[in-house]
PDB file of C-alpha atoms in Angstrom:
ATOM      1  CA  UNK I   1      98.537 -77.510 -63.157  1.00 83.00           C
ATOM      2  CA  UNK I   2      97.604 -73.979 -65.151  1.00 94.00           C
ATOM      3  CA  UNK I   3      97.971 -70.322 -63.674  1.00 97.00           C
ATOM      4  CA  UNK I   4      95.384 -68.315 -65.646  1.00 97.00           C
ATOM      5  CA  UNK I   5      96.106 -64.510 -65.298  1.00 97.00           C
ATOM      6  CA  UNK I   6      93.067 -62.214 -66.025  1.00 98.00           C
ATOM      7  CA  UNK I   7      94.109 -58.574 -66.346  1.00 96.00           C
ATOM      8  CA  UNK I   8      92.627 -55.339 -66.653  1.00 95.00           C
ATOM      9  CA  UNK I   9      94.400 -53.665 -69.938  1.00 94.00           C
ATOM     10  CA  UNK I  10      92.976 -49.803 -68.357  1.00 89.00           C
ATOM     11  CA  UNK I  11      94.067 -50.651 -64.938  1.00 91.00           C
ATOM     12  CA  UNK I  12      97.337 -48.418 -63.982  1.00 87.00           C
ATOM     13  CA  UNK I  13      96.596 -45.654 -66.113  1.00 81.00           C
ATOM     14  CA  UNK I  14      96.375 -48.370 -69.146  1.00 86.00           C
ATOM     15  CA  UNK I  15      99.911 -50.526 -68.067  1.00 89.00           C
ATOM     16  CA  UNK I  16      97.610 -53.220 -67.046  1.00 91.00           C
ATOM     17  CA  UNK I  17      99.332 -56.056 -69.630  1.00 93.00           C
ATOM     18  CA  UNK I  18     102.189 -54.345 -69.075  1.00 94.00           C
ATOM     19  CA  UNK I  19     102.271 -54.860 -65.678  1.00 94.00           C
ATOM     20  CA  UNK I  20     100.720 -58.794 -66.036  1.00 95.00           C
ATOM     21  CA  UNK I  21     103.428 -59.785 -68.010  1.00 95.00           C
ATOM     22  CA  UNK I  22     105.932 -59.042 -65.191  1.00 94.00           C
ATOM     23  CA  UNK I  23     104.358 -62.345 -63.359  1.00 96.00           C
ATOM     24  CA  UNK I  24     106.004 -64.565 -65.453  1.00 95.00           C
ATOM     25  CA  UNK I  25     109.190 -63.185 -63.776  1.00 95.00           C
ATOM     26  CA  UNK I  26     106.865 -64.708 -60.402  1.00 95.00           C
ATOM     27  CA  UNK I  27     106.226 -67.899 -61.774  1.00 95.00           C
ATOM     28  CA  UNK I  28     108.754 -68.871 -64.838  1.00 94.00           C
ATOM     29  CA  UNK I  29     107.983 -72.920 -64.170  1.00 92.00           C
ATOM     30  CA  UNK I  30     104.599 -72.804 -64.898  1.00 92.00           C
ATOM     31  CA  UNK I  31     102.133 -73.058 -67.165  1.00 93.00           C
ATOM     32  CA  UNK I  32     100.316 -69.938 -67.542  1.00 96.00           C
ATOM     33  CA  UNK I  33      97.562 -68.463 -70.024  1.00 96.00           C
ATOM     34  CA  UNK I  34      96.860 -64.639 -70.286  1.00 97.00           C
ATOM     35  CA  UNK I  35      93.201 -63.619 -70.799  1.00 96.00           C
ATOM     36  CA  UNK I  36      91.367 -59.852 -70.935  1.00 96.00           C
ATOM     37  CA  UNK I  37      89.147 -60.037 -67.569  1.00 95.00           C
ATOM     38  CA  UNK I  38      86.916 -57.416 -69.428  1.00 92.00           C
ATOM     39  CA  UNK I  39      86.328 -59.605 -72.258  1.00 92.00           C
ATOM     40  CA  UNK I  40      85.398 -62.465 -70.524  1.00 89.00           C
ATOM     41  CA  UNK I  41      81.900 -62.419 -70.671  1.00 86.00           C
ATOM     42  CA  UNK I  42      80.292 -65.471 -68.401  1.00 92.00           C
ATOM     43  CA  UNK I  43      83.170 -65.278 -65.402  1.00 95.00           C
ATOM     44  CA  UNK I  44      81.619 -67.995 -63.360  1.00 95.00           C
ATOM     45  CA  UNK I  45      81.610 -70.783 -66.422  1.00 95.00           C
ATOM     46  CA  UNK I  46      84.783 -69.947 -66.880  1.00 96.00           C
ATOM     47  CA  UNK I  47      85.754 -71.137 -63.470  1.00 96.00           C
ATOM     48  CA  UNK I  48      83.223 -73.226 -63.410  1.00 94.00           C
ATOM     49  CA  UNK I  49      85.287 -75.533 -66.524  1.00 94.00           C
ATOM     50  CA  UNK I  50      89.145 -75.138 -64.557  1.00 96.00           C
ATOM     51  CA  UNK I  51      90.752 -78.341 -63.287  1.00 94.00           C
ATOM     52  CA  UNK I  52      90.292 -78.592 -59.832  1.00 92.00           C
ATOM     53  CA  UNK I  53      94.289 -77.762 -59.100  1.00 93.00           C
ATOM     54  CA  UNK I  54      94.178 -74.508 -61.672  1.00 96.00           C
ATOM     55  CA  UNK I  55      94.904 -71.137 -59.950  1.00 97.00           C
ATOM     56  CA  UNK I  56      93.951 -67.654 -61.366  1.00 98.00           C
ATOM     57  CA  UNK I  57      95.993 -64.259 -60.750  1.00 98.00           C
ATOM     58  CA  UNK I  58      93.447 -61.664 -61.273  1.00 98.00           C
ATOM     59  CA  UNK I  59      95.564 -58.693 -62.302  1.00 97.00           C
ATOM     60  CA  UNK I  60      94.673 -55.176 -62.165  1.00 95.00           C
ATOM     61  CA  UNK I  61      93.641 -52.136 -59.462  1.00 94.00           C
ATOM     62  CA  UNK I  62      90.002 -51.548 -57.516  1.00 94.00           C
ATOM     63  CA  UNK I  63      88.458 -51.037 -60.706  1.00 92.00           C
ATOM     64  CA  UNK I  64      88.820 -54.408 -61.547  1.00 95.00           C
ATOM     65  CA  UNK I  65      88.393 -55.848 -58.423  1.00 96.00           C
ATOM     66  CA  UNK I  66      84.619 -54.295 -58.352  1.00 96.00           C
ATOM     67  CA  UNK I  67      83.890 -55.707 -61.748  1.00 95.00           C
ATOM     68  CA  UNK I  68      85.159 -59.474 -60.924  1.00 96.00           C
ATOM     69  CA  UNK I  69      82.835 -59.533 -57.803  1.00 96.00           C
ATOM     70  CA  UNK I  70      80.415 -58.218 -60.112  1.00 96.00           C
ATOM     71  CA  UNK I  71      80.544 -60.080 -63.106  1.00 95.00           C
ATOM     72  CA  UNK I  72      81.143 -63.172 -60.539  1.00 95.00           C
ATOM     73  CA  UNK I  73      77.322 -61.817 -59.394  1.00 91.00           C
ATOM     74  CA  UNK I  74      77.420 -64.191 -55.989  1.00 91.00           C
ATOM     75  CA  UNK I  75      79.093 -67.064 -57.536  1.00 94.00           C
ATOM     76  CA  UNK I  76      82.028 -68.554 -55.228  1.00 95.00           C
ATOM     77  CA  UNK I  77      84.830 -69.449 -56.754  1.00 95.00           C
ATOM     78  CA  UNK I  78      86.540 -72.944 -55.265  1.00 95.00           C
ATOM     79  CA  UNK I  79      89.708 -72.711 -56.921  1.00 96.00           C
ATOM     80  CA  UNK I  80      92.427 -70.427 -55.556  1.00 97.00           C
ATOM     81  CA  UNK I  81      91.833 -66.980 -56.601  1.00 98.00           C
ATOM     82  CA  UNK I  82      95.573 -64.683 -56.099  1.00 98.00           C
ATOM     83  CA  UNK I  83      95.808 -61.170 -56.416  1.00 98.00           C
ATOM     84  CA  UNK I  84      98.756 -59.067 -58.200  1.00 97.00           C
ATOM     85  CA  UNK I  85      97.962 -55.439 -57.408  1.00 95.00           C
ATOM     86  CA  UNK I  86      98.116 -53.360 -60.979  1.00 93.00           C
ATOM     87  CA  UNK I  87      96.331 -50.165 -60.170  1.00 88.00           C
ATOM     88  CA  UNK I  88      96.812 -46.379 -59.779  1.00 83.00           C
ATOM     89  CA  UNK I  89      95.051 -46.200 -56.196  1.00 84.00           C
ATOM     90  CA  UNK I  90      95.065 -49.779 -54.753  1.00 92.00           C
ATOM     91  CA  UNK I  91      93.276 -48.863 -51.758  1.00 94.00           C
ATOM     92  CA  UNK I  92      92.446 -52.695 -51.930  1.00 97.00           C
ATOM     93  CA  UNK I  93      95.953 -52.992 -50.750  1.00 96.00           C
ATOM     94  CA  UNK I  94      95.956 -50.147 -48.866  1.00 95.00           C
ATOM     95  CA  UNK I  95      93.237 -51.471 -46.545  1.00 96.00           C
ATOM     96  CA  UNK I  96      95.211 -54.891 -46.092  1.00 96.00           C
ATOM     97  CA  UNK I  97      98.309 -52.667 -45.532  1.00 95.00           C
ATOM     98  CA  UNK I  98     100.316 -54.577 -47.845  1.00 96.00           C
ATOM     99  CA  UNK I  99     102.851 -52.667 -50.327  1.00 94.00           C
ATOM    100  CA  UNK I 100     101.625 -52.700 -53.669  1.00 89.00           C
ATOM    101  CA  UNK I 101     104.195 -54.637 -55.243  1.00 90.00           C
ATOM    102  CA  UNK I 102     103.656 -57.741 -52.927  1.00 95.00           C
ATOM    103  CA  UNK I 103     103.531 -60.840 -54.578  1.00 96.00           C
ATOM    104  CA  UNK I 104     100.164 -62.280 -55.522  1.00 97.00           C
ATOM    105  CA  UNK I 105      98.610 -63.777 -52.685  1.00 98.00           C
ATOM    106  CA  UNK I 106      94.840 -65.359 -52.332  1.00 98.00           C
ATOM    107  CA  UNK I 107      92.037 -62.942 -51.977  1.00 98.00           C
ATOM    108  CA  UNK I 108      88.793 -65.812 -51.960  1.00 97.00           C
ATOM    109  CA  UNK I 109      87.940 -64.891 -48.120  1.00 96.00           C
ATOM    110  CA  UNK I 110      87.212 -61.346 -49.417  1.00 97.00           C
ATOM    111  CA  UNK I 111      85.091 -61.903 -52.789  1.00 96.00           C
ATOM    112  CA  UNK I 112      82.042 -63.675 -50.209  1.00 94.00           C
ATOM    113  CA  UNK I 113      79.368 -61.314 -48.139  1.00 96.00           C
ATOM    114  CA  UNK I 114      80.273 -58.766 -49.840  1.00 97.00           C
ATOM    115  CA  UNK I 115      77.815 -55.617 -49.257  1.00 98.00           C
ATOM    116  CA  UNK I 116      75.598 -54.024 -52.250  1.00 98.00           C
ATOM    117  CA  UNK I 117      74.863 -50.905 -53.200  1.00 98.00           C
ATOM    118  CA  UNK I 118      71.689 -49.953 -54.870  1.00 98.00           C
ATOM    119  CA  UNK I 119      71.462 -46.804 -57.306  1.00 96.00           C
ATOM    120  CA  UNK I 120      69.138 -45.505 -59.433  1.00 94.00           C
ATOM    121  CA  UNK I 121      66.970 -48.666 -59.830  1.00 94.00           C
ATOM    122  CA  UNK I 122      70.537 -50.829 -59.587  1.00 96.00           C
ATOM    123  CA  UNK I 123      72.314 -53.119 -57.550  1.00 97.00           C
ATOM    124  CA  UNK I 124      76.121 -53.516 -57.081  1.00 97.00           C
ATOM    125  CA  UNK I 125      78.265 -55.426 -55.153  1.00 97.00           C
ATOM    126  CA  UNK I 126      81.620 -53.300 -53.795  1.00 97.00           C
ATOM    127  CA  UNK I 127      84.436 -54.098 -52.926  1.00 96.00           C
ATOM    128  CA  UNK I 128      86.060 -50.683 -50.760  1.00 97.00           C
ATOM    129  CA  UNK I 129      83.501 -48.068 -50.518  1.00 97.00           C
ATOM    130  CA  UNK I 130      80.817 -46.387 -52.272  1.00 97.00           C
ATOM    131  CA  UNK I 131      81.753 -42.304 -52.426  1.00 92.00           C
ATOM    132  CA  UNK I 132      79.045 -39.636 -52.752  1.00 91.00           C
ATOM    133  CA  UNK I 133      79.687 -35.941 -52.779  1.00 91.00           C
ATOM    134  CA  UNK I 134      83.113 -34.370 -53.771  1.00 90.00           C
ATOM    135  CA  UNK I 135      84.492 -37.977 -53.716  1.00 86.00           C
ATOM    136  CA  UNK I 136      82.261 -38.750 -56.797  1.00 89.00           C
ATOM    137  CA  UNK I 137      82.765 -34.991 -58.414  1.00 89.00           C
ATOM    138  CA  UNK I 138      86.571 -36.142 -58.503  1.00 87.00           C
ATOM    139  CA  UNK I 139      85.806 -39.493 -60.129  1.00 86.00           C
ATOM    140  CA  UNK I 140      83.687 -37.387 -62.511  1.00 87.00           C
ATOM    141  CA  UNK I 141      86.291 -35.026 -63.571  1.00 88.00           C
ATOM    142  CA  UNK I 142      88.954 -37.315 -63.590  1.00 84.00           C
ATOM    143  CA  UNK I 143      87.077 -39.257 -66.194  1.00 84.00           C
ATOM    144  CA  UNK I 144      86.666 -36.456 -68.078  1.00 86.00           C
ATOM    145  CA  UNK I 145      90.513 -35.936 -67.911  1.00 83.00           C
ATOM    146  CA  UNK I 146      91.531 -39.322 -69.510  1.00 77.00           C
ATOM    147  CA  UNK I 147      89.083 -39.094 -71.962  1.00 81.00           C
ATOM    148  CA  UNK I 148      91.342 -36.210 -73.166  1.00 83.00           C
ATOM    149  CA  UNK I 149      94.613 -37.017 -72.144  1.00 80.00           C
ATOM    150  CA  UNK I 150      96.977 -40.281 -70.858  1.00 74.00           C
ATOM    151  CA  UNK I 151      98.540 -38.561 -68.028  1.00 77.00           C
ATOM    152  CA  UNK I 152      98.092 -39.812 -64.770  1.00 74.00           C
ATOM    153  CA  UNK I 153      95.151 -38.305 -62.837  1.00 76.00           C
ATOM    154  CA  UNK I 154      95.766 -35.834 -59.919  1.00 78.00           C
ATOM    155  CA  UNK I 155      92.723 -36.701 -57.467  1.00 77.00           C
ATOM    156  CA  UNK I 156      94.184 -34.620 -54.525  1.00 78.00           C
ATOM    157  CA  UNK I 157      94.496 -31.708 -57.216  1.00 84.00           C
ATOM    158  CA  UNK I 158      91.074 -32.118 -58.421  1.00 85.00           C
ATOM    159  CA  UNK I 159      89.777 -32.219 -54.745  1.00 84.00           C
ATOM    160  CA  UNK I 160      91.117 -29.330 -53.782  1.00 84.00           C
ATOM    161  CA  UNK I 161      90.065 -26.860 -56.941  1.00 87.00           C
ATOM    162  CA  UNK I 162      86.742 -28.304 -56.187  1.00 85.00           C
ATOM    163  CA  UNK I 163      86.796 -27.292 -52.337  1.00 85.00           C
ATOM    164  CA  UNK I 164      87.649 -24.395 -53.388  1.00 83.00           C
ATOM    165  CA  UNK I 165      85.907 -23.459 -56.418  1.00 86.00           C
ATOM    166  CA  UNK I 166      83.149 -26.149 -58.229  1.00 87.00           C
ATOM    167  CA  UNK I 167      81.882 -28.663 -55.686  1.00 90.00           C
ATOM    168  CA  UNK I 168      78.374 -26.802 -53.757  1.00 91.00           C
ATOM    169  CA  UNK I 169      77.685 -29.150 -50.896  1.00 94.00           C
ATOM    170  CA  UNK I 170      74.035 -29.790 -49.597  1.00 94.00           C
ATOM    171  CA  UNK I 171      71.364 -30.329 -47.701  1.00 97.00           C
ATOM    172  CA  UNK I 172      71.911 -34.767 -46.814  1.00 97.00           C
ATOM    173  CA  UNK I 173      69.598 -36.842 -44.864  1.00 98.00           C
ATOM    174  CA  UNK I 174      71.178 -39.797 -43.653  1.00 98.00           C
ATOM    175  CA  UNK I 175      69.462 -43.270 -42.591  1.00 98.00           C
ATOM    176  CA  UNK I 176      71.061 -45.735 -40.506  1.00 98.00           C
ATOM    177  CA  UNK I 177      69.391 -49.067 -39.531  1.00 98.00           C
ATOM    178  CA  UNK I 178      65.873 -47.229 -39.621  1.00 97.00           C
ATOM    179  CA  UNK I 179      67.010 -43.684 -37.357  1.00 98.00           C
ATOM    180  CA  UNK I 180      67.457 -40.438 -39.528  1.00 98.00           C
ATOM    181  CA  UNK I 181      69.474 -37.792 -39.170  1.00 98.00           C
ATOM    182  CA  UNK I 182      69.909 -34.731 -41.777  1.00 98.00           C
ATOM    183  CA  UNK I 183      72.707 -32.106 -42.299  1.00 98.00           C
ATOM    184  CA  UNK I 184      73.418 -28.928 -43.838  1.00 97.00           C
ATOM    185  CA  UNK I 185      76.471 -28.727 -45.825  1.00 96.00           C
ATOM    186  CA  UNK I 186      77.588 -31.618 -46.876  1.00 97.00           C
ATOM    187  CA  UNK I 187      80.678 -32.486 -48.405  1.00 95.00           C
ATOM    188  CA  UNK I 188      81.317 -36.069 -48.137  1.00 94.00           C
ATOM    189  CA  UNK I 189      78.749 -38.742 -47.469  1.00 96.00           C
ATOM    190  CA  UNK I 190      80.861 -42.246 -48.400  1.00 97.00           C
ATOM    191  CA  UNK I 191      79.389 -45.626 -46.835  1.00 98.00           C
ATOM    192  CA  UNK I 192      82.641 -47.891 -46.400  1.00 98.00           C
ATOM    193  CA  UNK I 193      83.245 -51.333 -46.285  1.00 98.00           C
ATOM    194  CA  UNK I 194      86.989 -50.926 -45.908  1.00 97.00           C
ATOM    195  CA  UNK I 195      88.840 -48.206 -44.527  1.00 97.00           C
ATOM    196  CA  UNK I 196      90.226 -46.675 -47.194  1.00 95.00           C
ATOM    197  CA  UNK I 197      89.080 -45.548 -50.962  1.00 91.00           C
ATOM    198  CA  UNK I 198      90.294 -42.345 -53.157  1.00 85.00           C
ATOM    199  CA  UNK I 199      93.995 -43.466 -53.399  1.00 83.00           C
ATOM    200  CA  UNK I 200      95.184 -42.855 -50.063  1.00 86.00           C
ATOM    201  CA  UNK I 201      92.989 -41.451 -47.739  1.00 91.00           C
ATOM    202  CA  UNK I 202      91.376 -43.423 -44.657  1.00 96.00           C
ATOM    203  CA  UNK I 203      87.053 -41.731 -44.027  1.00 96.00           C
ATOM    204  CA  UNK I 204      86.405 -44.104 -41.642  1.00 97.00           C
ATOM    205  CA  UNK I 205      89.405 -45.973 -39.861  1.00 97.00           C
ATOM    206  CA  UNK I 206      87.754 -48.218 -37.196  1.00 97.00           C
ATOM    207  CA  UNK I 207      85.530 -50.177 -40.781  1.00 98.00           C
ATOM    208  CA  UNK I 208      87.067 -53.216 -40.635  1.00 97.00           C
ATOM    209  CA  UNK I 209      86.016 -55.543 -43.479  1.00 96.00           C
ATOM    210  CA  UNK I 210      86.476 -58.983 -42.014  1.00 94.00           C
ATOM    211  CA  UNK I 211      83.138 -58.442 -40.102  1.00 91.00           C
ATOM    212  CA  UNK I 212      81.403 -58.667 -42.808  1.00 94.00           C
ATOM    213  CA  UNK I 213      78.414 -57.286 -41.109  1.00 95.00           C
ATOM    214  CA  UNK I 214      79.204 -53.541 -40.546  1.00 97.00           C
ATOM    215  CA  UNK I 215      79.704 -50.507 -43.038  1.00 98.00           C
ATOM    216  CA  UNK I 216      80.538 -47.375 -41.555  1.00 98.00           C
ATOM    217  CA  UNK I 217      79.523 -43.841 -42.991  1.00 98.00           C
ATOM    218  CA  UNK I 218      81.376 -40.559 -42.994  1.00 98.00           C
ATOM    219  CA  UNK I 219      79.444 -37.458 -43.048  1.00 98.00           C
ATOM    220  CA  UNK I 220      81.378 -34.435 -43.676  1.00 97.00           C
ATOM    221  CA  UNK I 221      79.381 -31.346 -43.003  1.00 97.00           C
ATOM    222  CA  UNK I 222      78.139 -27.837 -41.748  1.00 94.00           C
ATOM    223  CA  UNK I 223      81.374 -25.739 -42.857  1.00 94.00           C
ATOM    224  CA  UNK I 224      82.539 -23.433 -44.939  1.00 93.00           C
ATOM    225  CA  UNK I 225      84.827 -23.990 -48.164  1.00 91.00           C
ATOM    226  CA  UNK I 226      87.855 -22.756 -46.297  1.00 92.00           C
ATOM    227  CA  UNK I 227      87.587 -25.219 -43.364  1.00 94.00           C
ATOM    228  CA  UNK I 228      86.424 -27.883 -45.732  1.00 93.00           C
ATOM    229  CA  UNK I 229      89.968 -27.119 -47.238  1.00 92.00           C
ATOM    230  CA  UNK I 230      91.828 -27.069 -44.255  1.00 94.00           C
ATOM    231  CA  UNK I 231      90.912 -30.176 -42.614  1.00 95.00           C
ATOM    232  CA  UNK I 232      90.722 -32.586 -46.089  1.00 92.00           C
ATOM    233  CA  UNK I 233      94.442 -33.471 -46.166  1.00 92.00           C
ATOM    234  CA  UNK I 234      93.736 -35.287 -42.509  1.00 96.00           C
ATOM    235  CA  UNK I 235      91.489 -37.802 -44.086  1.00 94.00           C
ATOM    236  CA  UNK I 236      94.562 -39.505 -45.371  1.00 92.00           C
ATOM    237  CA  UNK I 237      96.293 -40.467 -41.623  1.00 95.00           C
ATOM    238  CA  UNK I 238      92.506 -40.701 -40.718  1.00 96.00           C
ATOM    239  CA  UNK I 239      92.928 -37.582 -38.563  1.00 97.00           C
ATOM    240  CA  UNK I 240      89.858 -35.826 -39.447  1.00 97.00           C
ATOM    241  CA  UNK I 241      87.753 -37.916 -36.848  1.00 97.00           C
ATOM    242  CA  UNK I 242      89.167 -35.511 -33.986  1.00 97.00           C
ATOM    243  CA  UNK I 243      87.093 -32.792 -35.724  1.00 97.00           C
ATOM    244  CA  UNK I 244      83.770 -33.858 -34.257  1.00 97.00           C
ATOM    245  CA  UNK I 245      81.910 -30.498 -35.172  1.00 96.00           C
ATOM    246  CA  UNK I 246      82.281 -31.688 -38.577  1.00 97.00           C
ATOM    247  CA  UNK I 247      82.440 -34.946 -38.597  1.00 98.00           C
ATOM    248  CA  UNK I 248      80.286 -37.921 -37.803  1.00 98.00           C
ATOM    249  CA  UNK I 249      80.574 -41.787 -38.487  1.00 98.00           C
ATOM    250  CA  UNK I 250      77.652 -43.785 -38.270  1.00 98.00           C
ATOM    251  CA  UNK I 251      78.016 -47.961 -38.180  1.00 97.00           C
ATOM    252  CA  UNK I 252      75.532 -50.576 -39.382  1.00 98.00           C
ATOM    253  CA  UNK I 253      73.770 -52.747 -41.430  1.00 98.00           C
ATOM    254  CA  UNK I 254      71.389 -51.144 -44.192  1.00 98.00           C
ATOM    255  CA  UNK I 255      72.481 -46.687 -44.784  1.00 98.00           C
ATOM    256  CA  UNK I 256      71.058 -44.434 -46.878  1.00 98.00           C
ATOM    257  CA  UNK I 257      71.645 -41.394 -48.043  1.00 98.00           C
ATOM    258  CA  UNK I 258      69.752 -38.928 -49.605  1.00 97.00           C
ATOM    259  CA  UNK I 259      71.505 -35.698 -51.400  1.00 96.00           C
ATOM    260  CA  UNK I 260      69.097 -32.676 -52.139  1.00 96.00           C
ATOM    261  CA  UNK I 261      70.503 -32.076 -55.128  1.00 94.00           C
ATOM    262  CA  UNK I 262      72.100 -34.586 -57.912  1.00 94.00           C
ATOM    263  CA  UNK I 263      75.309 -35.371 -57.676  1.00 93.00           C
ATOM    264  CA  UNK I 264      78.150 -37.888 -59.130  1.00 93.00           C
ATOM    265  CA  UNK I 265      78.541 -41.501 -57.190  1.00 95.00           C
ATOM    266  CA  UNK I 266      81.459 -43.495 -57.434  1.00 93.00           C
ATOM    267  CA  UNK I 267      81.475 -47.206 -56.928  1.00 95.00           C
ATOM    268  CA  UNK I 268      85.166 -48.952 -56.017  1.00 94.00           C
ATOM    269  CA  UNK I 269      86.452 -45.511 -58.278  1.00 87.00           C
ATOM    270  CA  UNK I 270      83.422 -46.301 -61.063  1.00 88.00           C
ATOM    271  CA  UNK I 271      81.248 -43.471 -61.660  1.00 92.00           C
ATOM    272  CA  UNK I 272      77.907 -43.006 -61.569  1.00 93.00           C
ATOM    273  CA  UNK I 273      76.207 -39.314 -62.763  1.00 93.00           C
ATOM    274  CA  UNK I 274      73.017 -37.716 -61.562  1.00 93.00           C
ATOM    275  CA  UNK I 275      72.433 -39.858 -58.273  1.00 95.00           C
ATOM    276  CA  UNK I 276      70.528 -37.986 -55.317  1.00 96.00           C
ATOM    277  CA  UNK I 277      70.088 -41.373 -53.250  1.00 97.00           C
ATOM    278  CA  UNK I 278      71.805 -44.734 -53.094  1.00 97.00           C
ATOM    279  CA  UNK I 279      71.364 -47.371 -50.497  1.00 98.00           C
ATOM    280  CA  UNK I 280      73.919 -49.692 -48.929  1.00 98.00           C
ATOM    281  CA  UNK I 281      73.449 -52.793 -47.508  1.00 98.00           C
ATOM    282  CA  UNK I 282      75.606 -55.416 -45.781  1.00 98.00           C
ATOM    283  CA  UNK I 283      75.352 -59.078 -46.681  1.00 93.00           C
ATOM    284  CA  UNK I 284      74.623 -60.453 -43.513  1.00 80.00           C
TER     285      UNK I 284
END
């Protein structure tokens, strides 16, 4: 039996390969082969060629998981696939209520029946959520900072500055299973498969990824920047839902969100710029 460690060197602010090497300590008696998952090309072909007893350990963060499920492109791995967290946000781990330093654990059940998001004419699978609004703005700014510095990105700080100065809310129309509603001054409109995103935020506390057939959409709306800023920290505990005058959550199988102006969008932390609409569909 061989164990193939598929790591993302860019995970964890560029420490992905270093973190992956720790797996040697966890499996001292096994034969380990390390591969850069971002350079593998035909992932289904690689998995098909494995022996029946071989195992795979995916080492990275939420972005690595996103790339992995999209590279699978619907292929269902027959070998056991484990996950070892090496990300900076680790929202997948937070959603499962697992410590970031947990030993590798099987994730085969989490790789199938994933929802898709269609944006700018392209369809992607996602494992945590799709962010639209100031969360997409934060990822856009974070990408710009990462390109010029190797310092860790403080997304909370970016969000606070965005709420106060830079991000301008807009009108949004949300359509869930054919029923539409329009909102003014929308700051956030993410659609979630898990509960967590953004490095610990819990926008949809009741969302359950194990049900497979439902996603939840949060609309953070109709408030000025001061009220938006005051309530914002409560998202990290899921307590923002108490503010029903500015918080509305939808659940359904198909969701389309349309903004009145182009805004950055993020899919499991990966940024897409200049988006006006997205559509999420569950697999079931």
